[in-house]
XYZ file of N, CA and C in Angstrom:
795
model
N 0.797 -1.155 -0.109
C -0.051 -0.050 -0.064
C 1.031 1.208 0.066
N 1.931 1.221 0.898
C 2.822 2.497 0.977
C 3.541 2.671 -0.256
N 3.969 1.495 -0.990
C 4.577 1.735 -2.275
C 3.795 2.284 -3.446
N 2.492 1.717 -3.346
C 1.562 2.205 -4.312
C 1.219 3.587 -4.077
N 1.217 4.214 -2.900
C 0.872 5.550 -2.598
C 2.037 6.379 -3.078
N 3.285 6.066 -2.770
C 4.528 6.811 -3.345
C 4.409 6.997 -4.779
N 3.923 5.737 -5.472
C 4.172 6.073 -6.930
C 2.920 7.153 -7.333
N 1.759 7.111 -6.787
C 0.860 7.951 -7.079
C 1.111 9.434 -6.767
N 1.847 9.725 -5.645
C 2.300 11.146 -5.352
C 3.592 11.622 -6.077
N 4.411 10.901 -6.502
C 5.568 11.202 -7.007
C 5.325 12.066 -8.251
N 5.803 13.303 -8.336
C 5.658 14.165 -9.619
C 6.727 13.707 -10.744
N 6.237 14.087 -11.780
C 7.166 13.820 -13.122
C 7.786 15.334 -13.351
N 8.890 15.193 -14.102
C 9.750 16.423 -14.268
C 8.716 17.585 -15.079
N 7.939 16.934 -15.914
C 7.300 17.804 -16.772
C 6.304 18.676 -15.823
N 5.718 17.863 -14.792
C 4.791 18.382 -13.834
C 5.447 19.599 -13.127
N 6.757 19.166 -12.754
C 7.503 20.198 -11.906
C 7.894 21.452 -12.641
N 8.110 21.242 -13.848
C 8.474 22.434 -14.627
C 7.172 23.446 -14.888
N 6.041 22.632 -15.124
C 4.745 23.385 -15.483
C 4.401 24.094 -14.002
N 4.716 23.365 -12.881
C 4.374 24.206 -11.728
C 5.161 25.413 -11.397
N 6.388 25.322 -11.662
C 7.393 26.293 -11.573
C 6.939 27.655 -12.424
N 6.659 27.330 -13.782
C 6.241 28.229 -14.788
C 5.012 28.899 -14.329
N 4.046 28.067 -13.719
C 2.812 28.777 -13.227
C 3.100 29.472 -12.105
N 3.871 29.249 -11.199
C 4.080 29.957 -10.053
C 4.683 31.247 -10.364
N 5.714 31.282 -11.361
C 6.282 32.729 -11.792
C 5.565 33.468 -12.597
N 4.643 32.969 -13.354
C 3.692 33.547 -14.284
C 2.741 34.594 -13.560
N 2.280 34.015 -12.615
C 1.308 34.799 -11.820
C 1.806 36.010 -11.280
N 2.876 36.235 -10.520
C 3.507 37.432 -10.133
C 4.079 38.161 -11.129
N 4.548 37.819 -12.300
C 4.935 38.474 -13.503
C 3.763 39.272 -13.979
N 2.670 38.620 -14.064
C 1.465 39.176 -14.656
C 0.926 40.264 -13.917
N 0.901 39.934 -12.415
C 0.579 41.077 -11.413
C 1.461 42.299 -11.695
N 2.767 42.163 -11.757
C 3.804 43.244 -11.830
C 3.418 43.931 -13.246
N 3.147 43.251 -14.159
C 2.747 43.945 -15.501
C 1.627 44.727 -15.373
N 0.542 44.289 -14.787
C -0.654 44.972 -14.620
C -0.469 46.298 -13.917
N 0.232 46.123 -12.692
C 0.657 47.166 -11.880
C 1.501 48.382 -12.581
N 2.381 47.906 -13.417
C 2.955 48.954 -14.079
C 2.270 49.586 -15.256
N 1.468 48.945 -15.794
C 0.293 49.442 -16.738
C -0.691 50.585 -16.075
N -0.942 50.159 -14.892
C -1.757 51.097 -14.091
C -1.074 52.322 -13.893
N 0.048 52.178 -13.347
C 0.921 53.602 -13.001
C 1.066 54.323 -14.132
N 1.451 53.783 -15.283
C 1.651 54.488 -16.545
C 0.433 55.067 -17.055
N -0.699 54.563 -16.886
C -1.976 55.161 -17.296
C -2.260 56.251 -16.377
N -2.010 56.214 -15.188
C -2.435 57.434 -14.153
C -1.271 58.602 -14.582
N -0.112 58.321 -14.929
C 0.656 59.420 -15.067
C 0.452 59.950 -16.623
N -0.016 59.152 -17.320
C -0.399 59.777 -18.764
C -1.715 60.652 -18.634
N -2.458 60.427 -17.592
C -3.611 61.263 -17.496
C -3.359 62.703 -16.961
N -1.919 62.834 -16.342
C -1.798 64.021 -15.725
C -0.720 64.732 -16.584
N -0.383 64.238 -17.728
C 0.526 64.994 -18.692
C -0.152 65.937 -19.373
N 0.209 67.297 -19.450
C -0.570 68.279 -20.127
C -0.353 67.971 -21.698
N -1.467 68.588 -22.319
C -1.379 68.319 -23.796
C -0.563 69.430 -24.431
N 0.652 69.206 -24.975
C 1.459 70.542 -25.350
C 1.370 70.784 -26.883
N 0.398 69.885 -27.539
C 0.496 70.044 -29.036
C -0.692 70.916 -29.440
N -1.752 71.283 -28.564
C -2.716 72.122 -29.039
C -2.241 73.544 -28.982
N -3.010 74.357 -29.818
C -2.658 75.773 -29.991
C -2.893 76.322 -28.600
N -3.869 76.030 -27.815
C -4.218 76.678 -26.459
C -3.023 76.368 -25.601
N -2.484 75.238 -25.526
C -1.338 74.799 -24.659
C -0.156 75.542 -25.045
N 0.206 75.636 -26.414
C 1.250 76.422 -26.611
C 1.387 77.808 -26.369
N 0.220 78.442 -26.496
C -0.070 79.768 -26.151
C 0.317 79.971 -24.469
N -0.222 79.029 -23.711
C -0.066 79.047 -22.397
C 1.336 78.906 -22.017
N 2.212 78.297 -22.574
C 3.528 77.893 -22.467
C 4.260 79.232 -22.655
N 4.022 79.799 -23.750
C 4.773 80.933 -24.184
C 4.381 82.067 -23.138
N 3.170 82.113 -22.773
C 2.744 83.267 -21.594
C 3.632 82.902 -20.449
N 3.780 81.757 -19.991
C 4.477 81.291 -18.703
C 5.986 81.756 -19.006
N 6.416 81.364 -20.095
C 8.132 81.700 -20.232
C 8.459 82.946 -20.758
N 7.536 83.883 -21.121
C 7.962 85.318 -21.634
C 8.640 86.031 -20.532
N 9.444 86.932 -20.967
C 10.341 87.586 -20.085
C 9.459 88.542 -19.231
N 9.897 88.988 -18.168
C 9.080 90.032 -17.298
C 9.026 91.422 -17.873
N 10.045 91.759 -18.672
C 10.106 92.867 -19.308
C 10.821 92.914 -20.607
N 10.647 93.810 -21.429
C 11.450 93.833 -22.765
C 12.173 95.203 -22.977
N 13.267 95.191 -23.541
C 14.071 96.317 -23.940
C 13.778 96.821 -25.227
N 13.523 98.148 -25.131
C 13.287 98.790 -26.406
C 14.173 100.015 -26.508
N 14.910 100.229 -27.635
C 15.899 101.182 -27.942
C 15.094 102.374 -28.444
N 15.195 103.299 -27.672
C 14.513 104.678 -28.177
C 15.828 105.651 -28.342
N 15.445 106.372 -29.415
C 16.496 107.434 -29.878
C 16.013 108.759 -29.237
N 16.887 109.142 -28.023
C 16.527 110.272 -27.391
C 16.497 111.536 -28.118
N 17.372 111.500 -29.459
C 17.250 112.742 -30.219
C 16.203 112.661 -31.337
N 15.318 111.698 -31.266
C 14.182 111.633 -32.445
C 13.288 112.762 -32.077
N 12.552 113.168 -32.900
C 11.529 114.197 -32.585
C 10.401 113.626 -32.032
N 9.861 114.393 -31.255
C 8.647 113.842 -30.322
C 7.428 114.005 -31.217
N 6.677 112.805 -31.223
C 5.351 112.985 -31.921
C 4.321 113.108 -30.902
N 3.652 114.232 -30.907
C 2.504 114.534 -29.855
C 1.292 113.829 -30.379
N 0.576 113.151 -29.638
C -0.592 112.365 -29.939
C -1.992 113.334 -29.833
N -2.940 112.848 -30.598
C -4.151 113.643 -30.423
C -4.868 113.394 -29.094
N -5.858 114.224 -28.824
C -6.608 114.166 -27.548
C -7.295 112.701 -27.390
N -7.876 112.230 -28.624
C -8.412 110.890 -28.456
C -7.466 109.878 -28.125
N -6.358 110.027 -28.642
C -5.231 108.886 -28.546
C -4.923 108.810 -27.132
N -4.815 110.021 -26.550
C -4.328 110.229 -25.174
C -5.482 109.627 -24.022
N -6.725 110.036 -24.558
C -7.806 109.565 -23.746
C -7.811 108.133 -23.551
N -7.743 107.489 -24.871
C -7.866 105.952 -24.997
C -6.661 105.212 -24.174
N -5.610 105.751 -24.465
C -4.378 105.202 -23.848
C -4.272 105.449 -22.265
N -4.627 106.674 -21.782
C -4.300 107.005 -20.395
C -5.484 107.144 -19.478
N -6.559 107.880 -20.240
C -7.662 108.406 -19.233
C -8.855 107.633 -19.270
N -9.014 106.560 -20.157
C -10.263 105.914 -20.209
C -10.341 104.815 -18.999
N -9.328 104.501 -18.522
C -9.294 103.536 -17.432
C -10.121 103.881 -16.209
N -10.210 105.192 -15.985
C -10.972 105.843 -15.023
C -12.294 106.495 -15.412
N -11.986 107.315 -16.493
C -13.123 107.971 -16.889
C -14.283 107.365 -17.656
N -13.895 106.242 -18.073
C -15.114 105.375 -18.834
C -16.092 104.700 -17.721
N -15.409 104.466 -16.439
C -16.323 103.833 -15.645
C -16.567 104.736 -14.495
N -16.021 105.814 -14.219
C -16.134 106.674 -13.285
C -15.353 106.292 -11.933
N -14.368 105.572 -12.136
C -13.572 105.074 -11.117
C -12.992 106.139 -10.122
N -12.866 106.034 -8.775
C -12.410 107.059 -7.948
C -12.965 108.323 -8.074
N -14.226 108.302 -8.568
C -14.982 109.673 -8.615
C -14.866 110.495 -9.845
N -13.996 109.826 -10.957
C -13.642 110.632 -12.032
C -15.044 110.753 -12.777
N -15.125 111.912 -13.454
C -16.352 112.333 -14.354
C -16.257 111.366 -15.362
N -17.354 110.756 -15.756
C -17.399 109.916 -16.948
C -17.596 110.516 -18.284
N -16.965 109.712 -19.141
C -16.969 110.321 -20.685
C -18.445 110.458 -21.150
N -18.646 111.653 -21.811
C -19.926 111.708 -22.302
C -21.054 111.669 -21.302
N -20.818 112.167 -20.158
C -21.758 112.205 -18.995
C -22.126 113.685 -18.799
N -22.999 114.303 -19.264
C -23.296 115.720 -19.080
C -23.530 116.150 -17.493
N -24.115 115.155 -16.864
C -24.513 115.319 -15.398
C -23.111 115.361 -14.554
N -22.160 114.582 -14.921
C -20.899 114.466 -14.061
C -20.183 115.829 -14.540
N -20.277 116.445 -15.780
C -19.439 117.473 -16.006
C -20.056 118.925 -15.914
N -21.341 118.900 -15.610
C -22.119 120.211 -15.552
C -21.330 121.155 -14.637
N -20.936 120.822 -13.465
C -20.228 121.758 -12.543
C -18.938 122.024 -13.032
N -18.228 121.183 -13.581
C -16.803 121.392 -14.032
C -16.582 122.151 -15.100
N -17.382 122.172 -16.128
C -17.115 122.831 -17.330
C -17.245 124.279 -17.052
N -17.851 124.809 -15.889
C -17.825 126.198 -15.661
C -16.476 126.797 -15.158
N -15.737 125.950 -14.661
C -14.364 126.227 -14.168
C -13.490 127.012 -15.197
N -14.033 126.398 -16.404
C -12.990 126.947 -17.647
C -11.950 125.967 -18.004
N -11.544 126.101 -19.203
C -10.521 125.109 -19.712
C -9.237 125.179 -19.117
N -8.756 126.382 -18.759
C -7.424 126.576 -18.087
C -7.316 125.868 -16.696
N -8.546 126.001 -16.041
C -8.507 125.296 -14.652
C -8.451 123.862 -14.859
N -9.329 123.328 -15.660
C -9.296 121.881 -15.857
C -8.027 121.283 -16.370
N -7.297 122.258 -17.336
C -6.189 121.696 -17.670
C -5.121 121.665 -16.403
N -5.046 122.694 -15.669
C -4.099 122.771 -14.732
C -4.417 121.665 -13.661
N -5.567 121.241 -13.373
C -5.915 120.228 -12.525
C -5.221 118.747 -13.089
N -5.335 118.467 -14.396
C -4.966 117.510 -14.987
C -3.369 117.296 -15.247
N -2.788 118.620 -15.265
C -1.337 118.551 -15.248
C -0.819 118.367 -13.907
N -1.339 119.014 -12.816
C -0.857 118.859 -11.540
C -1.180 117.707 -10.748
N -2.392 117.277 -11.001
C -3.333 116.279 -10.269
C -4.303 116.958 -9.402
N -5.341 116.145 -9.177
C -6.518 116.849 -8.537
C -7.267 115.677 -7.719
N -7.439 116.088 -6.428
C -8.269 115.049 -5.586
C -7.400 113.586 -5.819
N -8.255 112.596 -6.243
C -7.568 111.115 -6.469
C -6.884 111.064 -7.707
N -7.070 111.921 -8.729
C -6.544 111.820 -10.025
C -4.893 112.436 -9.913
N -3.992 111.455 -10.254
C -2.605 111.712 -10.344
C -2.179 112.690 -11.483
N -1.175 113.541 -11.123
C -0.776 114.327 -12.241
C -0.390 113.763 -13.782
N -1.055 114.492 -14.489
C -0.758 113.900 -16.055
C -1.455 112.624 -16.024
N -2.448 112.346 -15.326
C -3.313 110.921 -15.368
C -2.480 109.760 -15.059
N -1.182 110.027 -14.389
C -0.256 108.894 -14.132
C 0.633 108.641 -14.968
N 0.758 109.468 -16.207
C 1.906 109.147 -17.270
C 2.754 110.502 -17.374
N 3.622 110.253 -16.596
C 4.581 111.525 -16.651
C 5.208 112.050 -17.974
N 5.173 111.185 -18.761
C 5.837 111.445 -20.230
C 4.883 112.356 -21.020
N 3.627 112.543 -20.620
C 2.601 113.515 -21.341
C 3.031 114.688 -21.369
N 3.177 115.425 -22.498
C 3.416 116.854 -22.514
C 2.258 117.723 -22.104
N 2.404 118.994 -21.800
C 1.214 119.837 -21.545
C 0.326 120.000 -22.660
N 0.711 119.978 -23.924
C -0.006 120.239 -25.034
C -0.937 118.788 -25.025
N -0.385 117.600 -24.682
C -0.991 116.401 -25.184
C -2.140 116.343 -23.998
N -1.749 116.809 -22.630
C -2.774 116.883 -21.652
C -3.915 117.702 -21.936
N -3.651 118.820 -22.423
C -4.701 119.805 -22.970
C -5.542 119.207 -23.867
N -4.931 118.477 -24.809
C -5.945 117.980 -25.965
C -6.807 116.909 -25.345
N -6.247 116.129 -24.579
C -7.149 115.112 -23.764
C -8.175 115.695 -22.979
N -7.857 116.788 -22.238
C -8.989 117.364 -21.579
C -10.200 117.951 -22.516
N -9.736 118.575 -23.448
C -10.722 119.102 -24.525
C -11.581 118.038 -25.037
N -10.790 116.823 -25.386
C -11.517 115.709 -26.003
C -12.583 115.326 -24.983
N -12.227 114.976 -23.664
C -13.086 114.515 -22.540
C -14.125 115.573 -22.163
N -13.687 116.782 -22.110
C -14.837 117.729 -21.671
C -15.929 117.937 -22.857
N -15.412 118.023 -23.994
C -16.304 118.310 -25.203
C -17.287 117.198 -25.370
N -16.882 115.928 -24.823
C -17.777 114.740 -25.154
C -19.043 115.084 -24.268
N -18.904 115.859 -23.157
C -20.023 115.963 -22.303
C -20.546 117.427 -22.604
N -20.664 118.067 -23.594
C -21.135 119.229 -23.770
C -20.075 120.476 -23.944
N -19.008 120.157 -23.721
C -18.023 121.499 -23.745
C -17.699 121.993 -25.027
N -16.980 122.974 -25.153
C -16.783 123.590 -26.542
C -15.379 124.027 -26.365
N -14.361 123.473 -25.920
C -13.023 123.901 -25.812
C -12.275 123.516 -27.082
N -11.208 124.234 -27.393
C -10.400 123.890 -28.687
C -9.230 123.523 -28.145
N -8.965 122.327 -28.751
C -7.713 121.637 -28.411
C -6.495 122.238 -28.886
N -5.531 122.408 -28.378
C -4.243 123.278 -28.791
C -3.612 122.304 -29.898
N -3.143 123.073 -30.768
C -2.350 122.325 -32.182
C -0.808 122.778 -31.789
N -0.081 121.749 -32.490
C 1.309 122.142 -32.283
C 1.825 123.274 -33.063
N 2.673 123.997 -32.522
C 3.014 125.294 -32.966
C 3.901 124.953 -34.265
N 3.839 125.453 -35.357
C 4.880 125.339 -36.396
C 6.108 126.042 -36.081
N 7.253 125.317 -36.402
C 8.318 126.088 -36.103
C 8.762 127.197 -36.910
N 8.974 128.362 -36.425
C 9.287 129.458 -36.941
C 10.437 129.502 -37.726
N 10.436 130.034 -39.072
C 11.665 130.141 -40.003
C 12.446 130.993 -39.497
N 13.641 130.759 -39.376
C 14.638 131.640 -38.882
C 15.822 131.658 -39.552
N 16.864 132.427 -39.404
C 18.278 132.345 -39.868
C 18.823 130.947 -39.696
N 18.436 130.190 -38.490
C 18.931 129.015 -38.198
C 18.470 127.892 -39.160
N 17.478 128.306 -39.946
C 16.752 127.169 -40.741
C 17.355 127.408 -42.169
N 17.816 126.785 -42.729
C 18.507 126.792 -44.173
C 17.432 126.664 -45.139
N 16.684 127.573 -45.601
C 15.763 127.189 -46.597
C 16.332 127.179 -47.962
N 16.061 126.153 -48.654
C 16.625 125.905 -50.004
C 16.247 127.250 -50.865
N 17.330 127.493 -51.671
C 17.048 128.697 -52.560
C 16.474 128.232 -53.933
N 15.627 128.893 -54.478
C 14.875 128.497 -55.767
C 14.801 127.066 -56.005
N 13.864 126.493 -55.176
C 13.452 125.258 -55.316
C 12.971 124.847 -56.534
N 13.243 123.542 -57.015
C 12.710 123.107 -58.389
C 11.610 122.057 -58.309
N 10.521 122.296 -58.515
C 9.408 121.246 -58.151
C 9.531 120.042 -59.277
N 10.120 120.199 -60.264
C 10.486 119.062 -61.252
C 11.497 118.236 -60.782
N 12.311 118.667 -60.153
C 13.253 117.593 -59.179
C 12.785 117.126 -58.083
N 11.753 117.781 -57.596
C 11.058 117.329 -56.274
C 10.224 116.053 -56.535
N 9.740 115.863 -57.862
C 8.826 114.830 -57.927
C 9.439 113.477 -57.653
N 10.568 113.135 -58.132
C 11.480 111.989 -57.679
C 11.691 111.848 -56.046
N 11.966 112.980 -55.533
C 12.315 113.005 -54.043
C 10.815 112.504 -53.246
N 9.822 113.079 -53.830
C 8.390 112.806 -53.306
C 8.128 111.431 -53.518
N 8.394 110.770 -54.497
C 8.059 109.298 -54.905
C 9.016 108.536 -53.819
N 10.148 108.873 -53.647
C 11.095 107.914 -52.876
C 10.867 108.184 -51.375
N 10.342 109.482 -50.924
C 10.411 109.712 -49.429
C 8.856 109.869 -48.859
N 7.874 110.677 -49.664
C 6.733 111.175 -49.061
C 5.612 110.701 -49.372
N 5.697 109.645 -50.519
C 4.350 109.172 -50.914
C 3.804 108.261 -50.055
N 4.493 107.523 -49.323
C 3.865 106.579 -48.210
C 2.830 107.357 -47.376
N 2.974 108.420 -46.970
C 1.985 109.181 -46.049
C 1.234 110.141 -46.999
N 1.924 111.015 -47.801
C 1.088 112.148 -48.450
C 0.324 111.412 -49.704
N 0.562 110.072 -50.090
C -0.270 109.649 -51.158
C -1.522 109.250 -50.639
N -1.579 108.671 -49.360
C -2.853 108.070 -48.858
C -3.349 108.959 -47.604
N -2.785 110.150 -47.269
C -3.186 110.861 -46.122
C -2.897 110.170 -44.717
N -1.947 109.387 -44.637
C -1.646 108.586 -43.403
C -1.359 109.553 -42.228
N -1.894 109.274 -41.055
C -1.597 110.140 -39.902
C -1.679 111.531 -40.017
N -2.978 112.015 -40.891
C -3.269 113.243 -40.989
C -2.582 114.159 -42.059
N -1.605 113.350 -42.663
C -0.822 114.158 -43.863
C -1.774 114.659 -44.983
N -1.672 115.849 -45.326
C -2.432 116.289 -46.474
C -2.174 115.599 -47.700
N -3.049 115.003 -48.303
C -2.678 114.281 -49.761
C -2.361 115.048 -50.968
N -1.298 114.613 -51.476
C -0.899 115.248 -52.636
C -2.159 115.709 -53.694
N -2.251 116.923 -54.163
C -3.324 117.337 -55.163
C -4.542 117.482 -54.406
N -4.794 117.366 -53.027
C -6.099 117.602 -52.389
C -5.981 119.230 -52.093
N -6.450 119.931 -52.822
C -6.612 121.423 -52.535
C -7.193 121.868 -51.209
N -8.383 120.979 -50.789
C -8.961 121.289 -49.469
C -8.021 120.967 -48.409
N -7.380 120.020 -48.429
C -6.387 119.556 -47.403
C -5.211 120.534 -47.294
N -5.002 121.133 -48.304
C -3.772 122.058 -48.379
C -4.114 123.407 -48.199
N -5.304 123.884 -48.434
C -5.716 125.250 -48.528
C -5.216 126.144 -47.360
N -5.355 125.542 -46.072
C -4.816 126.380 -44.994
C -3.308 126.387 -44.824
N -2.634 125.350 -45.310
C -1.282 125.250 -45.145
C -0.639 126.103 -46.231
N -1.095 126.105 -47.329
C -0.542 126.996 -48.540
C -0.573 128.472 -48.078
N -1.506 128.934 -47.215
C -1.429 130.390 -46.721
C -0.134 130.587 -45.944
N 0.477 129.637 -45.394
C 1.658 129.823 -44.358
C 2.821 130.122 -45.268
N 2.998 129.850 -46.568
C 3.857 130.081 -47.226
C 5.069 129.023 -47.384
N 5.904 129.043 -48.380
C 6.861 128.007 -48.550
C 7.870 127.953 -47.456
N 8.329 129.131 -47.008
C 9.365 128.963 -45.920
C 8.677 128.212 -44.605
N 7.543 128.546 -44.332
C 7.159 127.796 -43.045
C 6.854 126.306 -43.310
N 6.484 125.985 -44.611
C 6.270 124.597 -45.057
C 7.497 123.833 -44.927
N 8.235 124.579 -45.660
C 9.827 124.001 -45.570
C 10.220 123.680 -44.350
N 10.211 124.739 -43.378
C 10.694 124.519 -42.043
C 9.943 123.296 -41.174
N 8.794 123.065 -41.239
C 7.910 122.065 -40.891
C 8.328 120.792 -41.361
N 8.682 120.585 -42.679
C 9.310 119.374 -43.158
C 10.642 119.113 -42.564
N 11.424 120.239 -42.569
C 12.827 119.911 -42.036
C 13.026 119.455 -40.668
N 12.141 120.144 -39.825
C 12.191 119.850 -38.426
C 11.264 118.810 -37.833
N 10.119 118.487 -38.566
C 9.140 117.703 -38.165
C 7.984 118.582 -37.535
N 6.750 118.158 -37.727
C 5.593 118.625 -37.179
C 4.380 117.580 -37.070
N 3.781 117.700 -35.830
C 2.643 116.690 -35.758
C 3.203 115.340 -35.677
N 2.389 114.500 -36.564
C 3.003 113.109 -36.606
C 4.207 112.913 -37.597
N 4.439 113.939 -38.459
C 5.417 113.824 -39.395
C 6.792 114.082 -38.708
N 7.743 113.189 -38.906
C 9.136 113.375 -38.471
C 9.957 114.156 -39.370
N 11.012 114.654 -38.686
C 12.044 115.552 -39.517
C 12.363 114.889 -40.685
N 12.339 115.677 -41.878
C 12.962 115.309 -43.012
C 12.056 114.012 -43.605
N 10.844 114.000 -43.202
C 10.007 112.652 -43.449
C 10.508 111.539 -43.072
N 11.268 111.376 -42.076
C 12.100 110.229 -41.554
C 13.351 109.781 -42.095
N 13.755 110.491 -43.256
C 14.854 110.296 -43.942
C 16.084 111.346 -43.472
N 16.800 111.025 -42.441
C 17.908 111.889 -42.025
C 18.916 112.111 -43.010
N 18.989 111.327 -44.111
C 19.987 111.514 -45.077
C 19.617 112.306 -46.223
N 18.401 112.883 -46.214
C 17.881 113.616 -47.351
C 18.473 115.113 -47.019
N 19.007 115.494 -48.332
C 19.589 116.867 -48.279
C 18.490 117.943 -48.191
N 18.987 119.027 -47.695
C 18.049 120.125 -47.600
C 17.669 120.620 -48.896
N 18.446 120.610 -49.913
C 18.046 121.046 -51.225
C 17.133 119.925 -51.876
N 17.220 118.768 -51.617
C 16.311 117.690 -52.103
C 14.852 117.987 -51.388
N 14.954 118.093 -50.095
C 13.830 118.323 -49.185
C 12.947 119.524 -49.737
N 13.676 120.609 -50.090
C 13.191 121.902 -50.566
C 12.387 121.679 -51.833
N 12.844 120.798 -52.710
C 12.562 120.520 -54.179
C 11.163 119.716 -53.731
N 11.209 118.781 -52.867
C 10.024 117.962 -52.619
C 8.846 118.710 -52.293
N 9.118 119.732 -51.205
C 8.019 120.498 -50.672
C 7.504 121.454 -51.830
N 8.440 121.993 -52.639
C 7.918 122.820 -53.841
C 6.979 122.069 -54.791
N 7.353 120.600 -54.874
C 6.537 119.798 -55.783
C 5.192 119.624 -55.243
N 5.100 119.250 -53.902
C 3.803 119.271 -53.241
C 2.924 120.513 -53.379
N 3.530 121.675 -53.114
C 2.903 122.828 -53.178
C 2.236 123.098 -54.512
N 3.063 122.904 -55.630
C 2.739 123.093 -56.897
C 1.560 122.313 -57.254
N 1.688 120.964 -56.951
C 0.612 119.902 -57.326
C -0.590 120.068 -56.561
N -0.502 120.718 -55.458
C -1.770 121.041 -54.690
C -2.446 122.265 -54.726
N -2.033 123.114 -55.836
C -2.516 124.206 -56.078
C -1.809 125.423 -55.653
N -0.794 125.355 -55.145
C -0.159 126.564 -54.620
C 0.862 127.182 -55.521
N 1.540 128.172 -55.072
C 2.464 128.953 -55.858
C 3.653 129.207 -55.114
N 4.664 129.259 -55.591
C 6.057 129.547 -55.036
C 6.405 131.074 -55.019
């Protein structure tokens, strides 16, 4: 009986191998499933960097805290209009009435203020008044720009103030006015330097041949118009932005525009 029982319980080599493989397979399968689970969890937390929104967010996070802009200290200053100053500086308070600021286009807010006069309102804006900081918080604004913004703001609520214009530089001995300008030679100078603005009326430039746009300017005379072109005026930079332009060529271009717009030299 014992011998027969030993024969029945003795395992063959094949059975031993199968048992070992089965014993190893179960933990390996468990380890594999655990690894897959961990990878799945990690994958669900990885941001999608391929979408446009994700790329924009990344650029926003890594952009520098400040940017460096090179500014020519000798470049002519271009004074902005009252509307431009209002939009850039004043609207943050005067659109909503923040800190008690009289709102744009609100006659009730401005009724008592308009009676103080333009000079008083401009002085308040330049020096600061109540909770309004000097120059609206922008120390780079010129007195003329502040006055223009005040006129724009006050006139929206019933005022009739005249915004100051930039004074044309007076022609003097220091301004070398070209002698006997030649309009015929000025045509090529105009096409190379002036047409970008005066051809389409960009930034308020009087368009070539537009007699209505030139009528008030022609009355100032050639010398004054030449001085304005030489030194810059309003949004127009000195020499139309071409510092290498000779004074003779500039004079010829001014003469050409005057002649083509109905003026006489």
